[in-house]
CSV table of C-alpha atoms in Angstrom, one decimal:
chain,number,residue,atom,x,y,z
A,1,UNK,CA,288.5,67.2,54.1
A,2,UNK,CA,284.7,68.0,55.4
A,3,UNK,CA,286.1,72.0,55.5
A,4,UNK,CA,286.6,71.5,51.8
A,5,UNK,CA,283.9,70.2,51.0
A,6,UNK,CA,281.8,72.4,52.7
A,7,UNK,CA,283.9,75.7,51.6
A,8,UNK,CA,283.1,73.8,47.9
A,9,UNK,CA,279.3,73.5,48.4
A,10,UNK,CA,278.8,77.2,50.2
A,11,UNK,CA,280.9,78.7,46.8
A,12,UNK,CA,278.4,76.8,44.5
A,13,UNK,CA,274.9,77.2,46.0
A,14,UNK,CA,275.6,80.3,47.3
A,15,UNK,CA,275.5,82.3,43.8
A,16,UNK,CA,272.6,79.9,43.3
A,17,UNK,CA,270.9,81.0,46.7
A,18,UNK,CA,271.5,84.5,45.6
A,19,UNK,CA,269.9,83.9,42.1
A,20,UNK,CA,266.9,81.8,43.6
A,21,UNK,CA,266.3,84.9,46.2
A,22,UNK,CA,266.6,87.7,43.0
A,23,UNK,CA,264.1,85.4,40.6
A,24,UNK,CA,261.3,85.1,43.5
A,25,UNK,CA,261.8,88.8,44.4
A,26,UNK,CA,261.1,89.6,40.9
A,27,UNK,CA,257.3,87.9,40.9
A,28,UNK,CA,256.7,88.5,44.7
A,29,UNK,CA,254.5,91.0,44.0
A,30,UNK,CA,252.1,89.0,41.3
A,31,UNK,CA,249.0,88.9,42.5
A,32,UNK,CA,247.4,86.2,43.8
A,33,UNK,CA,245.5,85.8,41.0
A,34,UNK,CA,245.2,86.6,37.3
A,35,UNK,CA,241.3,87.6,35.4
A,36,UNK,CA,241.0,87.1,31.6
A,37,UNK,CA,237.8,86.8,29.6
A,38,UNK,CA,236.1,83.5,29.0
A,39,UNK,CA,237.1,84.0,25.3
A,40,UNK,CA,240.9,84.4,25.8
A,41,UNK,CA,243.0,81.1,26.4
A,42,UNK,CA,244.8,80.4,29.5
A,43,UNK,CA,247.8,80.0,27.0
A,44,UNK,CA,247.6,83.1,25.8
A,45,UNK,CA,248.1,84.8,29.0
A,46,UNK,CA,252.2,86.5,29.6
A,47,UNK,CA,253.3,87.5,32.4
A,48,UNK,CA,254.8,91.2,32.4
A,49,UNK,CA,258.3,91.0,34.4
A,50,UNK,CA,258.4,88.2,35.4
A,51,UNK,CA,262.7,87.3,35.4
A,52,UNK,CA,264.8,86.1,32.9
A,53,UNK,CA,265.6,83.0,35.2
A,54,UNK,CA,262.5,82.1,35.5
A,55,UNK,CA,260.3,79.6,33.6
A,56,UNK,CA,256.3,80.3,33.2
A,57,UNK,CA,254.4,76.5,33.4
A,58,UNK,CA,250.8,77.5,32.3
A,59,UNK,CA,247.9,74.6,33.6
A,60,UNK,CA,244.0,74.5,32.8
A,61,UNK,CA,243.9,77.3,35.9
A,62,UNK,CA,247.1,78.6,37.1
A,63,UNK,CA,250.0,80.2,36.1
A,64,UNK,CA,253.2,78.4,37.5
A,65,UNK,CA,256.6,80.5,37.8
A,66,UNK,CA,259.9,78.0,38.2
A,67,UNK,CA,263.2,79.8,39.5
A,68,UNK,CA,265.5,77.4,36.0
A,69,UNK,CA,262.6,75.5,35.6
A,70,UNK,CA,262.9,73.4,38.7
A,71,UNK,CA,262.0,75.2,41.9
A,72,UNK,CA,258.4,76.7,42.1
A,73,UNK,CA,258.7,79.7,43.4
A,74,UNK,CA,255.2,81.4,42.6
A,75,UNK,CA,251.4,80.2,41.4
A,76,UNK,CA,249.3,82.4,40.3
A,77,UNK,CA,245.4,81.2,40.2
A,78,UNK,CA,243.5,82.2,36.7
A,79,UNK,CA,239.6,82.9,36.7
A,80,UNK,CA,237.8,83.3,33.8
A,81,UNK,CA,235.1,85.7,33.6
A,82,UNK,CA,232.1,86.7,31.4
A,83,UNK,CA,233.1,89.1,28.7
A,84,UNK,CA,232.1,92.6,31.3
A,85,UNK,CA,231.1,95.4,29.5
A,86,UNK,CA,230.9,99.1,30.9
A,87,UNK,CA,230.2,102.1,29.5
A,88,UNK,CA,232.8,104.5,29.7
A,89,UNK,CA,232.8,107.7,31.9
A,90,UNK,CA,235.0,110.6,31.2
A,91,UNK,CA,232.3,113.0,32.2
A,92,UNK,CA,233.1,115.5,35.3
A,93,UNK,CA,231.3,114.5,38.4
A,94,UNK,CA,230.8,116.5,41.2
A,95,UNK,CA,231.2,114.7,44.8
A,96,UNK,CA,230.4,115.5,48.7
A,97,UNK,CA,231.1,113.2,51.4
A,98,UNK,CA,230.1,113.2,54.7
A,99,UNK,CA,232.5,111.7,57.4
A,100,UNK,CA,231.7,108.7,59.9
A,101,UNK,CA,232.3,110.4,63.0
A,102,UNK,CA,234.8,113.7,62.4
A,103,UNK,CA,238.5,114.0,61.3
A,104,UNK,CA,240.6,115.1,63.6
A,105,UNK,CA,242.7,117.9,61.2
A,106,UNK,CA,244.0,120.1,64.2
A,107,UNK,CA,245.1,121.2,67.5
A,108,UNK,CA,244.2,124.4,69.3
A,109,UNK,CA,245.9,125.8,72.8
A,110,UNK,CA,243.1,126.7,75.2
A,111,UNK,CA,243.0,130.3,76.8
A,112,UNK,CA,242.2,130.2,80.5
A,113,UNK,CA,242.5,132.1,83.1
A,114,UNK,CA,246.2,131.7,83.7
A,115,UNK,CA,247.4,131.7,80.1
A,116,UNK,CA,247.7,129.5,77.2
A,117,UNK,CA,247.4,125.5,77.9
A,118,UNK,CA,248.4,123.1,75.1
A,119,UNK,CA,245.5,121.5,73.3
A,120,UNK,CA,244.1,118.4,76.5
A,121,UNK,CA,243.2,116.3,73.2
A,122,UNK,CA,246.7,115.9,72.1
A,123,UNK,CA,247.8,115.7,75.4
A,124,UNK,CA,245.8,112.9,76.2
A,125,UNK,CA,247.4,111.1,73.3
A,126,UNK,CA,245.0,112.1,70.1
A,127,UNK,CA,246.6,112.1,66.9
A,128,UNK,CA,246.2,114.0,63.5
A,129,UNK,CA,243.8,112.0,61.1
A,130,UNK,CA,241.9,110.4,64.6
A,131,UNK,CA,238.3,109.7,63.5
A,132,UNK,CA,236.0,110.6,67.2
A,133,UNK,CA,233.0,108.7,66.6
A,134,UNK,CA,231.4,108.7,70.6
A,135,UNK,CA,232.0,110.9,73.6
A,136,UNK,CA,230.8,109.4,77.0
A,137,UNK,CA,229.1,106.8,74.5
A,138,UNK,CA,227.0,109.3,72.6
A,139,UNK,CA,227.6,108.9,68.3
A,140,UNK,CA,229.6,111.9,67.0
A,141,UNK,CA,227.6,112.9,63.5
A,142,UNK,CA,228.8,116.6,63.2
A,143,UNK,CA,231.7,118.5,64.7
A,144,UNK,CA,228.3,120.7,65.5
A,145,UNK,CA,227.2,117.5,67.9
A,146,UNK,CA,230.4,117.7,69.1
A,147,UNK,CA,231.0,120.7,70.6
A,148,UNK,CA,227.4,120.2,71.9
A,149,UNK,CA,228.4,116.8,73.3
A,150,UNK,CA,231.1,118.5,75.3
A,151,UNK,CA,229.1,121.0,76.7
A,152,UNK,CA,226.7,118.5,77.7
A,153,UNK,CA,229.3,116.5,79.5
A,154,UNK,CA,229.3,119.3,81.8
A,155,UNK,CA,232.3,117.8,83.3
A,156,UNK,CA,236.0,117.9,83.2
A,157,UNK,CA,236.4,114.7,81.9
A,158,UNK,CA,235.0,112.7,78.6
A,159,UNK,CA,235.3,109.3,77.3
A,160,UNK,CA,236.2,109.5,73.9
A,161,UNK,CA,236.0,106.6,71.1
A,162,UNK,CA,237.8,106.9,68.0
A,163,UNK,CA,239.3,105.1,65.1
A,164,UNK,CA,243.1,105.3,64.3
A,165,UNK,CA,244.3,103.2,61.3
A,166,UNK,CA,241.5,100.8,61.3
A,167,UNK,CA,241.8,100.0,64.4
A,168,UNK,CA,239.3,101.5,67.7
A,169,UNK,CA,240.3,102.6,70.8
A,170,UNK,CA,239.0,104.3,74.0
A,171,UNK,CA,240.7,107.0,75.8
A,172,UNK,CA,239.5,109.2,78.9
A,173,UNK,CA,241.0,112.7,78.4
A,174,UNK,CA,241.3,115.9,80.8
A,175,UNK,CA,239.4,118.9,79.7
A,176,UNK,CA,240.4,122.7,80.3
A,177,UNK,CA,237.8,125.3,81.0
A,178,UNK,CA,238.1,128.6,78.8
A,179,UNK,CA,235.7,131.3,80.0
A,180,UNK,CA,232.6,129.0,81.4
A,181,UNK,CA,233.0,126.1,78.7
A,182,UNK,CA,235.1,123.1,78.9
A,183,UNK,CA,237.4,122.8,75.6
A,184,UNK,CA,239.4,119.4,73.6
A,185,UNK,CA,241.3,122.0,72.1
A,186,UNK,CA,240.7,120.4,68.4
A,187,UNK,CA,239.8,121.1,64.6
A,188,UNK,CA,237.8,118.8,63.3
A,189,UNK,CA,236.1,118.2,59.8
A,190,UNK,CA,233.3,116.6,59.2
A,191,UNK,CA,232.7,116.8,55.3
A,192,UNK,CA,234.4,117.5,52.0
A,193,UNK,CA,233.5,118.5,48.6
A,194,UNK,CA,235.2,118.4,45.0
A,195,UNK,CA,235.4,117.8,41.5
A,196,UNK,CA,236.4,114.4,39.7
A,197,UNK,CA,235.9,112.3,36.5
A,198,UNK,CA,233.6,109.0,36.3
A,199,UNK,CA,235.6,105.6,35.4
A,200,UNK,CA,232.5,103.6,34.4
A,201,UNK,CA,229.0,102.5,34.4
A,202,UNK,CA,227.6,99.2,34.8
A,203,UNK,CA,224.6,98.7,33.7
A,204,UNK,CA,223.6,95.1,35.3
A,205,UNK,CA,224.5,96.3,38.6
A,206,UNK,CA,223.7,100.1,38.1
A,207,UNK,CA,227.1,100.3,39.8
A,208,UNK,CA,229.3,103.1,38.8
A,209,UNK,CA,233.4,104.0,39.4
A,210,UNK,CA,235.2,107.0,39.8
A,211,UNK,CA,238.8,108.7,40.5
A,212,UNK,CA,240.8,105.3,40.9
A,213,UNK,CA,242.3,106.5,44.4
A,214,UNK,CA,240.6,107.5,47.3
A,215,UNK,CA,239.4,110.5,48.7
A,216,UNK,CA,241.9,111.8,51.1
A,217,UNK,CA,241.8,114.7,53.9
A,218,UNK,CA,244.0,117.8,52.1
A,219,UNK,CA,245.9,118.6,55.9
A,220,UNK,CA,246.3,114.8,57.7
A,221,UNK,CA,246.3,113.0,54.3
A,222,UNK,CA,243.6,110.4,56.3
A,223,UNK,CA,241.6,108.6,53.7
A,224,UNK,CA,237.8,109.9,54.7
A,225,UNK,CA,235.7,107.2,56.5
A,226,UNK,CA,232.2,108.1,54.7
A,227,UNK,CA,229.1,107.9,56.3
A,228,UNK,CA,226.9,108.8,53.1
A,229,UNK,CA,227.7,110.5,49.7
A,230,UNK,CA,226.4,111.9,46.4
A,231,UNK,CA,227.6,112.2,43.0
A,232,UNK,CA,226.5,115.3,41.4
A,233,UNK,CA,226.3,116.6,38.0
A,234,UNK,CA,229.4,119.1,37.4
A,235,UNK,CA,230.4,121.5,34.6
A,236,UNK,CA,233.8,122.6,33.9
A,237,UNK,CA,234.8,126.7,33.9
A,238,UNK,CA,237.9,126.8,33.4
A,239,UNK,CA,241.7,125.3,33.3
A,240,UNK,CA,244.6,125.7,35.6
A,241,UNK,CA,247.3,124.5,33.0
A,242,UNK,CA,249.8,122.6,34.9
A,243,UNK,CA,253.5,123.4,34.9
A,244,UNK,CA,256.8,122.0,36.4
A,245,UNK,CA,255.9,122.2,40.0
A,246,UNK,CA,252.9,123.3,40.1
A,247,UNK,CA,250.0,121.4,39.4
A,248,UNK,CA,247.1,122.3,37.0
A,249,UNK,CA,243.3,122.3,37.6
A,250,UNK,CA,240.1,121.6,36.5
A,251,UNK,CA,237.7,124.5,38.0
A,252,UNK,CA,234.4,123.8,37.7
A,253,UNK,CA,230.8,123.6,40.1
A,254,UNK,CA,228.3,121.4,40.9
A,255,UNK,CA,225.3,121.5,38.0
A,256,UNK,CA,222.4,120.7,40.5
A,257,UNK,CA,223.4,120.7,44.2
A,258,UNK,CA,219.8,119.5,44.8
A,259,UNK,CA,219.7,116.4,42.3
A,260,UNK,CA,221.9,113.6,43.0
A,261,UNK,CA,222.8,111.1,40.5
A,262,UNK,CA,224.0,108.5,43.0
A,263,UNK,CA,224.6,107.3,46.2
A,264,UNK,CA,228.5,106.5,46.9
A,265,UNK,CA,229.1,103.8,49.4
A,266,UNK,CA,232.7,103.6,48.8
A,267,UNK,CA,236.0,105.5,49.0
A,268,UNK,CA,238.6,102.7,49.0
A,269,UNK,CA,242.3,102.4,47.2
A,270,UNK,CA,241.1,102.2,44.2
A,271,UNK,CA,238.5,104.9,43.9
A,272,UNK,CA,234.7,106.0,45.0
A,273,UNK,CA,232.0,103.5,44.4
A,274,UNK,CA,228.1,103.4,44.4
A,275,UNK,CA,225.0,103.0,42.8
A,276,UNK,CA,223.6,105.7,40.3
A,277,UNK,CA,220.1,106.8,40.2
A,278,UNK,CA,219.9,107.0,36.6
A,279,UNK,CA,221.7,105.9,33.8
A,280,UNK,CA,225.6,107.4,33.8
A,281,UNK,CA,225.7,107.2,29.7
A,282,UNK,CA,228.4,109.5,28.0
A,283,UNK,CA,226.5,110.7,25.2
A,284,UNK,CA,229.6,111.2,23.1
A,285,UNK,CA,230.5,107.5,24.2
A,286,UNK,CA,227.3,105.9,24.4
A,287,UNK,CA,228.6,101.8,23.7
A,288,UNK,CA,229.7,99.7,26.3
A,289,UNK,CA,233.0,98.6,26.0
A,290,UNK,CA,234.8,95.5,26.7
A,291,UNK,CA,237.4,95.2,30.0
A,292,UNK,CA,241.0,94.6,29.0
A,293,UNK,CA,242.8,92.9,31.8
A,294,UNK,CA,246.1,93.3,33.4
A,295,UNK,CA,247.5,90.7,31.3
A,296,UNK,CA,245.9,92.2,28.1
A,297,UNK,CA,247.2,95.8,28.6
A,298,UNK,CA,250.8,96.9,27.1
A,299,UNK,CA,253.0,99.1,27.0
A,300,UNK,CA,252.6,101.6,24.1
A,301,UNK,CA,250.0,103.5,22.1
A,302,UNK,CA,246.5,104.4,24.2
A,303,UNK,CA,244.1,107.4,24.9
A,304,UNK,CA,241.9,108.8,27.5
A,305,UNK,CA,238.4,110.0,27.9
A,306,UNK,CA,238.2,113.2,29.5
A,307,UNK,CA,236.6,116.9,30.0
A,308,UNK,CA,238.4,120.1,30.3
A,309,UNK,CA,235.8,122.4,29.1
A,310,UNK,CA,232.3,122.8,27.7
A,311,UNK,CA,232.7,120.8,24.7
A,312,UNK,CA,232.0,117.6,26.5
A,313,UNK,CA,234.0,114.3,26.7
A,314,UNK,CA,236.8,113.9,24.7
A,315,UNK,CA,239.5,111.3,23.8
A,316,UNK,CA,242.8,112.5,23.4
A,317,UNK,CA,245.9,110.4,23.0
A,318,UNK,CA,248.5,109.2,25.3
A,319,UNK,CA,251.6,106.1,25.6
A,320,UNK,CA,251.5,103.6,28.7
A,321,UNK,CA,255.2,103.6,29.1
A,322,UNK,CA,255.4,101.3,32.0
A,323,UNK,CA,253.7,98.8,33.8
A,324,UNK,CA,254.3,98.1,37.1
A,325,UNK,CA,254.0,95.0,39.7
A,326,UNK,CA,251.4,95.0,41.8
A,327,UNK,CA,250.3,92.1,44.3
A,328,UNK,CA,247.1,94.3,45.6
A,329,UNK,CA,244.5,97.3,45.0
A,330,UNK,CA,246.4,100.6,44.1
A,331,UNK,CA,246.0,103.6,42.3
A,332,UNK,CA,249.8,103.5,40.7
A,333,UNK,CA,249.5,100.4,38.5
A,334,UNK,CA,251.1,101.7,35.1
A,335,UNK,CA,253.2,105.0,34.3
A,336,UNK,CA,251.5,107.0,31.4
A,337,UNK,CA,252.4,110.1,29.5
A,338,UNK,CA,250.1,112.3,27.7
A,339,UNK,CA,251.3,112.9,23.8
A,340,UNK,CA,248.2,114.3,22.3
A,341,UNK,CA,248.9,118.0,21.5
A,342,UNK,CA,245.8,119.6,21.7
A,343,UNK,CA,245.3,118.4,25.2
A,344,UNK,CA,249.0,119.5,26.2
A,345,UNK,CA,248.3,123.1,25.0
A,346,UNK,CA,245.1,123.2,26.7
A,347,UNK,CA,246.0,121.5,30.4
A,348,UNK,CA,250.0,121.1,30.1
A,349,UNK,CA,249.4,117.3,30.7
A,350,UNK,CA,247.4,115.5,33.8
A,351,UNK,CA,245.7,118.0,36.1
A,352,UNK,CA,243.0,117.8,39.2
A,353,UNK,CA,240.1,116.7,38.3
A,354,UNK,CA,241.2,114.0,35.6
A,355,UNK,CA,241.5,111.7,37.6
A,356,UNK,CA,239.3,108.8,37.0
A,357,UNK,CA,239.4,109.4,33.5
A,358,UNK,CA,239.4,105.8,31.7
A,359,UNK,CA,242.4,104.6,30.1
A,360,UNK,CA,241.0,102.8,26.5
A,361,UNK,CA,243.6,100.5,24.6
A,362,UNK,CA,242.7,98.1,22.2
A,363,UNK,CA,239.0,99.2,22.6
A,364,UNK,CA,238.7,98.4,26.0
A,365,UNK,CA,238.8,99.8,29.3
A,366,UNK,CA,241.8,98.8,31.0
A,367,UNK,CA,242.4,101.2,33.7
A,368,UNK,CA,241.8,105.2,34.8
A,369,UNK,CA,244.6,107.7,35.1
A,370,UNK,CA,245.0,109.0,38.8
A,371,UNK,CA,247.9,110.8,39.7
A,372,UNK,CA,250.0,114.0,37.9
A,373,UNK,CA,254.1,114.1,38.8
A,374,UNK,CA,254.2,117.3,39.9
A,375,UNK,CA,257.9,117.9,38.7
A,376,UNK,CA,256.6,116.7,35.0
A,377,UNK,CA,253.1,117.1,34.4
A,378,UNK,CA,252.5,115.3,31.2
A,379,UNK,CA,253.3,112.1,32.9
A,380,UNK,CA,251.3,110.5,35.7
A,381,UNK,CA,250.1,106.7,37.2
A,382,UNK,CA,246.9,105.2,36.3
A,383,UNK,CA,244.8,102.1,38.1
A,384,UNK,CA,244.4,98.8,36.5
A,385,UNK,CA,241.0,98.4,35.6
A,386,UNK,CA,240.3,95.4,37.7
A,387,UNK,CA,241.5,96.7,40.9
A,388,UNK,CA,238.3,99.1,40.1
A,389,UNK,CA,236.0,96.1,39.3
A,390,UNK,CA,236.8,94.1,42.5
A,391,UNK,CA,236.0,97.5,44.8
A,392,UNK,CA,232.8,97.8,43.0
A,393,UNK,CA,231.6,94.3,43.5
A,394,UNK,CA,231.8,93.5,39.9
A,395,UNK,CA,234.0,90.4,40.0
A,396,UNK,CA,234.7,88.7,42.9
């Protein structure tokens, strides 16, 4: 008799169990918490994706998700905000970082007396994308300092400190002598250079956005640890139209190497971040605009802000086809595709360089585009707007 009852019970919760584990998977990865301006009603907020089993229970400052109505299975906090405004970028910026420390990008075999010896850095255990930031407790600024440091040393063993996912370690490792000189047997880099487009201005903070994804080494793929930065002025040359696997470009140079228009304190997830030294005003855009929230953007009709020549800033259309679940900061918030037809003539889609170009729908700012599918290049991912905003400092 208990064996029925028990075979009963497991064939009815069972589906249930199944259901209950498919509805919570479906809004795990809501974030923590939801932003809508001070003039918008918590009741007015939806919530993209969130299962057809499920039941949405909105209070004075949450948003309550019920697997049938009856078992909570997510809350999701609501914080009104001040209406923010930004002006919008769209402008080509020009940006060099320097490195804390240096990248390791390489190894190199070391030619001694008795033949090649594989590179005593990765020996000891040193990995591509390794930041060194001390040998024998002396600060690494340069791969210059470096090399200096080493010789210095004098000896055939070093100290070296570095940083490897976040994390620092220590780690003694055994040099080889070529010619007089004791070698690591690495490539390092200690700077980078390029072109990309500014997100947005603030003007309380003087706080300005770029890119929506970080700044990444081209050969480890290591997100660059900065030590300082500037944003440059940048014109645009020319275009590298983009084509099924191959993507396009935007070539272009720095306007005044010299004169720096802001400091960048930030390469994160989500983009570069800094202070200006001037007003960043797009003169063809020259209102602030309102910030549309996650929960205000939709799929359908937008455009973009951005330059591919001479002429300036320009908006040109495109169609947010998806939106996407995200429970923290990333650049691949929402699928987009460009439709505007002067821009696909000109650039075949999304190219490098665009990125950071703001998304505006609705009249608002509600994200920046930041990747190109290489395999299609009229569609690509862009950044929800307030992944940007928390990275800057701007909401909290």
């Amino acid at each position: 008799m208990i064996k029925k009852i028990l075979k009963y019970f497991s064939i009815i919760t069972a589906p249930i169990a199944i259901l209950a584990l498919v509805a919570y998977l479906s809004v795990s990865q809501l974030p923590e918490k939801i932003y809508i301006n001070d003039s918008t009603e918590v009741s007015d907020i939806s919530v993209h994706n969130q299962g057809v089993l499920n039941t949405v229970k909105l209070t004075k400052d949450k948003v309550n998700i019920d697997f049938l109505g009856l078992i909570p299975i997510k809350s999701v906090a609501v914080q009104k905000l001040e209406d923010i405004k930004l002006y919008p970028g769209g402008t080509s910026v020009g940006i060099k970082l320097s490195t804390e420390g240096v990248l390791v990008v390489g190894f190199s075999d070391v030619d001694t007396r008795d033949g090649n010896e594989l590179s005593p850095a990765k020996a000891a255990g040193i990995q591509l994308g390794d930041v060194l930031l001390k040998v024998n407790g002396k600060d690494v600024e340069s791969s210059k300092q470096l090399i200096t440091l080493i010789k210095e040393a004098n000896s055939s063993t070093v100290n070296v400190e570095f940083i490897r996912e976040g994390c620092k370690f220590n780690k003694d490792i055994e040099l080889v002598k070529e010619g007089e000189d004791y070698k690591l047997g690495l490539w390092v880099r200690d700077s980078t250079a390029g072109i990309g487009t500014l997100t947005f201005y603030h003007e309380d903070s003087e706080t300005f956005g770029a890119l929506g994804h970080p700044i990444t080494d081209g050969d480890t793929n290591t997100t660059f640890t900065i030590k300082d930065g500037d944003l440059l002025s940048a014109s645009i040359l020319s275009v590298r139209k983009g084509e099924k696997g191959v993507p396009g470009e935007l070539r272009g140079l720095f306007v005044n190497e010299k004169n720096s228009i802001g400091e960048i304190k930030n390469n994160s997830t989500s983009g570069i971040f800094g202070n200006s030294y001037e007003p960043l005003i797009n003169p063809k855009f020259s209102e602030p605009m309102s910030v549309g929230f996650r929960n205000e953007v939709v799929e359908g009709p937008a455009t973009i802000i951005t330059t591919i020549d001479a002429e300036g800033p320009k908006e040109y259309d495109i169609e947010i086809v998806k939106l996407l679940q995200q429970d923290k900061s990333g650049p691949k918030s929402m699928i987009i595709r460009v439709t505007d037809e002067e821009l696909l003539s000109k650039t075949g889609g999304i190219v490098q360089g665009m990125s950071g170009s703001p998304i505006i729908q609705n009249d608002k700012i509600v994200g920046a585009v930041t990747h190109v599918l290489i395999n299609k290049p009229d569609i690509g991912y862009g950044i929800y707007i307030e992944w940007m905003l928390e990275e800057a400092g701007i909401i909290e």
